[in-house]
Coordinates of N, CA and C in Angstrom, one line a residue:
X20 N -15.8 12.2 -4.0 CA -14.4 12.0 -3.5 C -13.6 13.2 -4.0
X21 N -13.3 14.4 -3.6 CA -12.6 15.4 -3.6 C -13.3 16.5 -3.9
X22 N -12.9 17.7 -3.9 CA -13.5 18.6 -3.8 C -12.8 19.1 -5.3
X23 N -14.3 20.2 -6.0 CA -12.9 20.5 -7.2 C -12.8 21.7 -7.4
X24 N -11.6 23.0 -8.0 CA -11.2 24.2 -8.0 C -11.5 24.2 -9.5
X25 N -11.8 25.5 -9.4 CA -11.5 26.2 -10.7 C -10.0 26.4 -11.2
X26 N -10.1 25.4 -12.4 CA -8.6 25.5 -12.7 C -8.3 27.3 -13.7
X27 N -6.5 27.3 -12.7 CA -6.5 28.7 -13.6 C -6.2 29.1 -15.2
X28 N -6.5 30.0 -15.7 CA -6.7 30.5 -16.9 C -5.8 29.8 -18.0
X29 N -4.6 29.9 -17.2 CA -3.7 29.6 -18.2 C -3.1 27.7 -18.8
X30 N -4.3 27.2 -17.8 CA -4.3 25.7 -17.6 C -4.7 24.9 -19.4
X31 N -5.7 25.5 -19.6 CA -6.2 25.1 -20.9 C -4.9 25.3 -22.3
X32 N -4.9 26.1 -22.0 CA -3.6 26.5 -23.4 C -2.8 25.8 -23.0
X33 N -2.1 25.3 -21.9 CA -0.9 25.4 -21.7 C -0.7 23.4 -22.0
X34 N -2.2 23.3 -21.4 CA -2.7 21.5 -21.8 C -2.8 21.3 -23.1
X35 N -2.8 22.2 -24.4 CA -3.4 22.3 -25.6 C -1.7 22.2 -26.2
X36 N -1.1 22.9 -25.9 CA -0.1 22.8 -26.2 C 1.1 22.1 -25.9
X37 N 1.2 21.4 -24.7 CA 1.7 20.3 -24.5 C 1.5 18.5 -25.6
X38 N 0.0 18.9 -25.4 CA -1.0 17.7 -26.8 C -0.1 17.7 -28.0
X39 N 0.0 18.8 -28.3 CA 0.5 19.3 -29.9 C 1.6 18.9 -29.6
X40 N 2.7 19.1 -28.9 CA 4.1 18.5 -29.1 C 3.9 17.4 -28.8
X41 N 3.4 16.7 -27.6 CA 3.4 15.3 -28.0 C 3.2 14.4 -29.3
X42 N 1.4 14.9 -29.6 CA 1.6 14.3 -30.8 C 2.2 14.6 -32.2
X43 N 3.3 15.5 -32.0 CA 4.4 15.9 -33.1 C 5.4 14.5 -32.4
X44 N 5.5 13.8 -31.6 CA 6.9 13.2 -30.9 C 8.0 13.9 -30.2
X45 N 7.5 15.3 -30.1 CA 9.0 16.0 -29.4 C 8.7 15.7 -28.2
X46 N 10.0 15.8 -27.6 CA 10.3 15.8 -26.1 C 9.9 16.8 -25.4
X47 N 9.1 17.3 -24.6 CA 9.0 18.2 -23.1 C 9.5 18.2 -22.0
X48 N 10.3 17.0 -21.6 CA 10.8 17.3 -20.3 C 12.1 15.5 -20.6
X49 N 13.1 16.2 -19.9 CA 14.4 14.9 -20.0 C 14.2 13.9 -19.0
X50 N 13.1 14.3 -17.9 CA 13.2 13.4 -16.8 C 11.8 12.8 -16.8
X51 N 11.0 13.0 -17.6 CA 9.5 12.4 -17.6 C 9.0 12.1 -18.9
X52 N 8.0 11.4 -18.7 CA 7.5 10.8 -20.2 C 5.8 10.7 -20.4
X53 N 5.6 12.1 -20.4 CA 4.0 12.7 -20.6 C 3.7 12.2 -21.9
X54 N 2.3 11.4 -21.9 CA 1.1 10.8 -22.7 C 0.0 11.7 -22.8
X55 N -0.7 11.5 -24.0 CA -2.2 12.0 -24.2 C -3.0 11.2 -23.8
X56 N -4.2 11.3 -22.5 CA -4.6 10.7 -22.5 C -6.3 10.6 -23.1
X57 N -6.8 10.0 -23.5 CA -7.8 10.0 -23.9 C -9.2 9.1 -23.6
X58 N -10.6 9.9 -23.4 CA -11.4 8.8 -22.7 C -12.7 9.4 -23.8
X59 N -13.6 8.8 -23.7 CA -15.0 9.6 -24.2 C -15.7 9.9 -23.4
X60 N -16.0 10.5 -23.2 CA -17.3 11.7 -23.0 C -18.0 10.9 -22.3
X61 N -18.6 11.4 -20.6 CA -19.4 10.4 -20.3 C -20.8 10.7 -20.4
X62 N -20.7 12.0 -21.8 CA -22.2 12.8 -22.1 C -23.1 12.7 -23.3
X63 N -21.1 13.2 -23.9 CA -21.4 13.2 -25.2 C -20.6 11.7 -26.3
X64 N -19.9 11.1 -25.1 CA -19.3 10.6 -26.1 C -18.2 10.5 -27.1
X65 N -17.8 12.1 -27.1 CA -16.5 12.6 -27.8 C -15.5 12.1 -27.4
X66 N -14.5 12.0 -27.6 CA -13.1 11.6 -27.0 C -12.8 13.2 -26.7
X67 N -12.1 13.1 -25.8 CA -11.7 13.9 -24.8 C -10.3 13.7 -24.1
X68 N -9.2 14.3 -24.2 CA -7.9 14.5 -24.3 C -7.6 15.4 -23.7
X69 N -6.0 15.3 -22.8 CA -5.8 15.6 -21.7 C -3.9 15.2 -21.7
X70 N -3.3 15.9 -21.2 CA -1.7 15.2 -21.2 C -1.8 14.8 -19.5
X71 N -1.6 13.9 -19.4 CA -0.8 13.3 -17.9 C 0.8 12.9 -18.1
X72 N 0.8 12.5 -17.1 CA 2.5 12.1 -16.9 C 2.4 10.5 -15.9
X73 N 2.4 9.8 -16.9 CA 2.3 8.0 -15.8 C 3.1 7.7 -15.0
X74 N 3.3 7.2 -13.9 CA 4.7 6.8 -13.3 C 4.6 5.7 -12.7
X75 N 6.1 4.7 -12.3 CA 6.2 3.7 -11.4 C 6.5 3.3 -10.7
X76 N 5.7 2.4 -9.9 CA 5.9 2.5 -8.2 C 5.5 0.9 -8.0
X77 N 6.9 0.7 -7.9 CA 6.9 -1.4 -7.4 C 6.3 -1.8 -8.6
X78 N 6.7 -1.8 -9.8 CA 6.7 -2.4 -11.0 C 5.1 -2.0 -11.6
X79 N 4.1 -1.3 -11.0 CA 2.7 -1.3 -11.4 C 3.3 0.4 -12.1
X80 N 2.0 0.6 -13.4 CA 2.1 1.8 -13.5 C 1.0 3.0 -13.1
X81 N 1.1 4.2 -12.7 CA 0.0 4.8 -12.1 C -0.1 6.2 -12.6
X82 N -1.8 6.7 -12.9 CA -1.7 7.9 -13.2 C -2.3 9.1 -12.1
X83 N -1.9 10.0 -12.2 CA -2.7 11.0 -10.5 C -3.0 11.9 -11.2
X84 N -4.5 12.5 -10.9 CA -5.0 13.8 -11.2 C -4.6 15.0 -10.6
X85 N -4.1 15.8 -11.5 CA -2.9 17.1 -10.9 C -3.9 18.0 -10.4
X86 N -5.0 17.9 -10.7 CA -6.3 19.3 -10.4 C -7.7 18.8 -9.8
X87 N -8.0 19.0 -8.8 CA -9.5 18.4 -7.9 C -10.3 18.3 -8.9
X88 N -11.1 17.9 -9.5 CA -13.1 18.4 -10.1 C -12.0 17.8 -11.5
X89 N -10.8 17.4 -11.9 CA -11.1 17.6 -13.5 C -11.8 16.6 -14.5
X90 N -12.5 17.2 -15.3 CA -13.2 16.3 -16.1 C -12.8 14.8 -16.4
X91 N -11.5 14.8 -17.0 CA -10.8 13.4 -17.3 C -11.6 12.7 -16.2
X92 N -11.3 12.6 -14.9 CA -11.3 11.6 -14.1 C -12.4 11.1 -13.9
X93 N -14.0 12.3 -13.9 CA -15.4 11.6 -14.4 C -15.6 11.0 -15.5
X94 N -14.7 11.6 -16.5 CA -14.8 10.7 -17.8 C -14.4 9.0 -17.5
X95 N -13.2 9.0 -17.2 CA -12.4 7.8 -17.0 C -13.1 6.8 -15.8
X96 N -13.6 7.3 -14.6 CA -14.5 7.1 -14.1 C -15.9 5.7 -14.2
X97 N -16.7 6.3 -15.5 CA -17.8 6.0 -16.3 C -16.9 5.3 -17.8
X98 N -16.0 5.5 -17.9 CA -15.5 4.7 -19.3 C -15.3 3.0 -19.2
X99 N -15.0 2.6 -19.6 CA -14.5 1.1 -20.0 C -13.1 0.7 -19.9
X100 N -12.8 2.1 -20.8 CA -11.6 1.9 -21.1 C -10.8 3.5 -21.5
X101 N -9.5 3.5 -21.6 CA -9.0 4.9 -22.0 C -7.7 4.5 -23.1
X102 N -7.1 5.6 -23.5 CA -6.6 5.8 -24.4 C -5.6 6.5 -24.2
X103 N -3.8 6.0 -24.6 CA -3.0 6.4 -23.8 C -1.6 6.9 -25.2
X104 N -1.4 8.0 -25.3 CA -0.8 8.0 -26.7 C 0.5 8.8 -26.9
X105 N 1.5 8.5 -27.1 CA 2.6 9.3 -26.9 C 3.1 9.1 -28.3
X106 N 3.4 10.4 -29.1 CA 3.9 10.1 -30.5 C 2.8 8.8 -30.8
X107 N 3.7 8.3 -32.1 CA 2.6 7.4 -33.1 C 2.0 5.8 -32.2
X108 N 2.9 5.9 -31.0 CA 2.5 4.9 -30.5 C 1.0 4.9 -29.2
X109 N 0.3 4.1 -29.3 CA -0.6 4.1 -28.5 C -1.4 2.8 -27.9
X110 N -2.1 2.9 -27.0 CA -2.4 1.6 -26.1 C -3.7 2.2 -25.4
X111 N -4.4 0.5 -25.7 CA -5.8 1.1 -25.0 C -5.9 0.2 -23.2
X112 N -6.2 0.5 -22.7 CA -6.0 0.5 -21.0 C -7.2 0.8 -20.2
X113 N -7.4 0.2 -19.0 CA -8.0 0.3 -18.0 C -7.7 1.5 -17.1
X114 N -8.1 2.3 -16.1 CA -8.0 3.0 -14.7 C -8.6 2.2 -14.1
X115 N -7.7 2.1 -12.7 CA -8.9 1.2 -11.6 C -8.3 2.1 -10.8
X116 N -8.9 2.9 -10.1 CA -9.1 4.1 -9.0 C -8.5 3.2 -7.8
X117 N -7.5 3.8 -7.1 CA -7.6 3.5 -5.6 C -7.9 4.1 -4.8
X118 N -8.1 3.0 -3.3 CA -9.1 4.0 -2.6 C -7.6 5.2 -1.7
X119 N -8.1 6.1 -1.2 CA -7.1 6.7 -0.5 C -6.3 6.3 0.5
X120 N -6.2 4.9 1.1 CA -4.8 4.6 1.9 C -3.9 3.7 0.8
X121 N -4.5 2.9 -0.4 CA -3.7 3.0 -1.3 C -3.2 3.6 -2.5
X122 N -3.7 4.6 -2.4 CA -3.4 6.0 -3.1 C -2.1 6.4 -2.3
X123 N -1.9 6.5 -0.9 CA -0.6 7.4 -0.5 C 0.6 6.8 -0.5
X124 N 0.9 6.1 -1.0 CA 2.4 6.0 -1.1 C 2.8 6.3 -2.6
X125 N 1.7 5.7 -3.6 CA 2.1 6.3 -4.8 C 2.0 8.0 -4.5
X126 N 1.1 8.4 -4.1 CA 1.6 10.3 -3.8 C 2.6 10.4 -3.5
X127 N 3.1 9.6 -2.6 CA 4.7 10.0 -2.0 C 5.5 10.0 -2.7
X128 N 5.3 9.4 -4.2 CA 6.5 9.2 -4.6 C 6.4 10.0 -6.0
X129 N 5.4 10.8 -6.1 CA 4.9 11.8 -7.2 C 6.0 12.6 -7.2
X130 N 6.7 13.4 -6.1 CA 7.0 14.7 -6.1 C 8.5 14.2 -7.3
X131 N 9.5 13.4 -7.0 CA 10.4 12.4 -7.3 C 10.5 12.4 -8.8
X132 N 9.1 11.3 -8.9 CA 9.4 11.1 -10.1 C 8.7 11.7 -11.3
X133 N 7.6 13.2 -10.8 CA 7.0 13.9 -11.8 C 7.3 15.2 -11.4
X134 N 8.6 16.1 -11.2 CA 8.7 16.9 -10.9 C 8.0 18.0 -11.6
X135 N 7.7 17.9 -12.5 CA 7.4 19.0 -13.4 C 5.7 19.5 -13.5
X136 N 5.4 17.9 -13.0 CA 4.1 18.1 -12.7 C 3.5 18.5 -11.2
X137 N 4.7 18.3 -10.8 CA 4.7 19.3 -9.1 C 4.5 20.7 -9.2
X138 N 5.4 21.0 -10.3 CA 5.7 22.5 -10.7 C 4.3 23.2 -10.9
X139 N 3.2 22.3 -11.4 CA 2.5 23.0 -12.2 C 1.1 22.8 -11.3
X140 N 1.3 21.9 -10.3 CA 0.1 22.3 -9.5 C 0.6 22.9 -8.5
X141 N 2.1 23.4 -8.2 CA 2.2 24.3 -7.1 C 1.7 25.9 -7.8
X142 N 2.0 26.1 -9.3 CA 2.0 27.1 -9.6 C 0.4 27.4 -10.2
X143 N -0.7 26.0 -9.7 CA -2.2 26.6 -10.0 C -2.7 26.7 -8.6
X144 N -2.3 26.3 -7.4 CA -2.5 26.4 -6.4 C -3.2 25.0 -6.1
X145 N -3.0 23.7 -6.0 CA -3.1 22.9 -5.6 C -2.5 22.7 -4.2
X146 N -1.0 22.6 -4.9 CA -0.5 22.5 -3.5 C 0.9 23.7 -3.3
X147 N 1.2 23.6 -2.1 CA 1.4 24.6 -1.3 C 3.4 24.7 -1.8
X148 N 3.6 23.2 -1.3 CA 5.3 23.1 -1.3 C 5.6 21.9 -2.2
X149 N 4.5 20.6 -2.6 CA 4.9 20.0 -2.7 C 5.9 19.0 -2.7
X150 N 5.6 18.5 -1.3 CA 6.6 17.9 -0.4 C 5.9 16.6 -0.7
X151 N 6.4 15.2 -0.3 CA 6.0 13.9 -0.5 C 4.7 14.0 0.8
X152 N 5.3 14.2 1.9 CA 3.7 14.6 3.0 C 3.2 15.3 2.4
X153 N 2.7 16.6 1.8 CA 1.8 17.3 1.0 C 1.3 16.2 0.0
X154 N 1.8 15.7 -0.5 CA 1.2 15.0 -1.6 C 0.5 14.3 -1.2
X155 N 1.1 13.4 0.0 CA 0.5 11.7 0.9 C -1.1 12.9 1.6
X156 N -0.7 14.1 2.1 CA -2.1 14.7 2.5 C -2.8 14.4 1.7
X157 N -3.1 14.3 0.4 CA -3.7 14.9 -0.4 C -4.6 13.8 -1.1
X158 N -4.2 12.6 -0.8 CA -5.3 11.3 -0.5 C -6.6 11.3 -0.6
X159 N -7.7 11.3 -1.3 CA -8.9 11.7 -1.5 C -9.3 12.5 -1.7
X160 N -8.0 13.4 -2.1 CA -8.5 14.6 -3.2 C -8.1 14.2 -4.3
X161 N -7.1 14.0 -4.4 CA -6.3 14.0 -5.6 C -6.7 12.4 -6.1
X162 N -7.4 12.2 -6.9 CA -7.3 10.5 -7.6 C -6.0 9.9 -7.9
X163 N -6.1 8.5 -7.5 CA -5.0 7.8 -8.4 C -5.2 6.8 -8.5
X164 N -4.9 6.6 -10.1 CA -5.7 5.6 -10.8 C -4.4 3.9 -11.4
X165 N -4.5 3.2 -11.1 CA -3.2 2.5 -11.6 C -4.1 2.3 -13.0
X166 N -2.8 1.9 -14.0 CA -3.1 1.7 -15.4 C -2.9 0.5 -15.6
X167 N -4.3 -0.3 -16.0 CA -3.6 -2.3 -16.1 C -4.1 -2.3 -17.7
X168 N -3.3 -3.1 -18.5 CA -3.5 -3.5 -19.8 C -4.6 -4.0 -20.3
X169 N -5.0 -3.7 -21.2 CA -6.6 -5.0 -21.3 C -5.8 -5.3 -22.4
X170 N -6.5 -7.1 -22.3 CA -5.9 -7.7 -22.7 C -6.7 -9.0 -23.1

């Protein structure tokens, strides 16, 4: 289910250092509220960490993979469960993947309410303009996963 790119160079640092402010508690952005997310290894086992940005759409909450092929989502994929951590607080959670006609309305509403994370896959070459149609195209490439509590 999607095709995946080589993400560009500057992707790794720039995810390493987003990590590090979060888990200091600083803020990165006034209009969004990016988590570390974390799953294990579907190899090794390791935990494996990653910043997303969750959002919500008709009271459910949802996460979208900003880059085709990326590890996280085979991780989270094969996991049980994942790990969701912002500052000292944290919660452990499900992904339940949707399939791509219910995937597109939450795209539609990506550009809105994650702008910043628009920013950053227009500027790795995901997408083009990132328009809410660009996003809704993008349906079976892009994963989206809703986040439900285990409980």
């Amino acid at each position: 289910m999607g095709d995946r790119m080589a993400p560009p160079r500057w992707l790794k640092f720039a995810n390493k250092l987003v990590m590090v402010l979060l888990r200091l508690g600083l803020p990165i952005s006034r209009h969004e509220s990016p988590v570390v997310l974390t799953v294990p290894g579907r190899k090794t086992g390791k935990p494996r960490s990653t910043p997303i940005t969750p959002m919500f759409v008709d009271g459910a909450r949802y996460v979208i993979n900003g880059y085709p092929g990326a590890d996280w989502v085979r991780n989270a994929r094969a996991a049980n469960h994942v790990t969701l951590r912002q500052g000292r607080r944290s919660e452990r959670v499900r992904l339940v993947e949707l399939t791509p006609d219910e995937a597109r309305p939450v795209l539609r509403q990506f550009p809105a309410q994650v702008p910043v994370g628009v920013d950053v896959m227009t500027r790795a070459g995901v997408l083009e303009t990132g328009t809410p149609d660009e996003l809704e195209g993008m349906a079976g490439r892009l994963p989206v996963f809703r986040v439900d509590p285990i409980t």
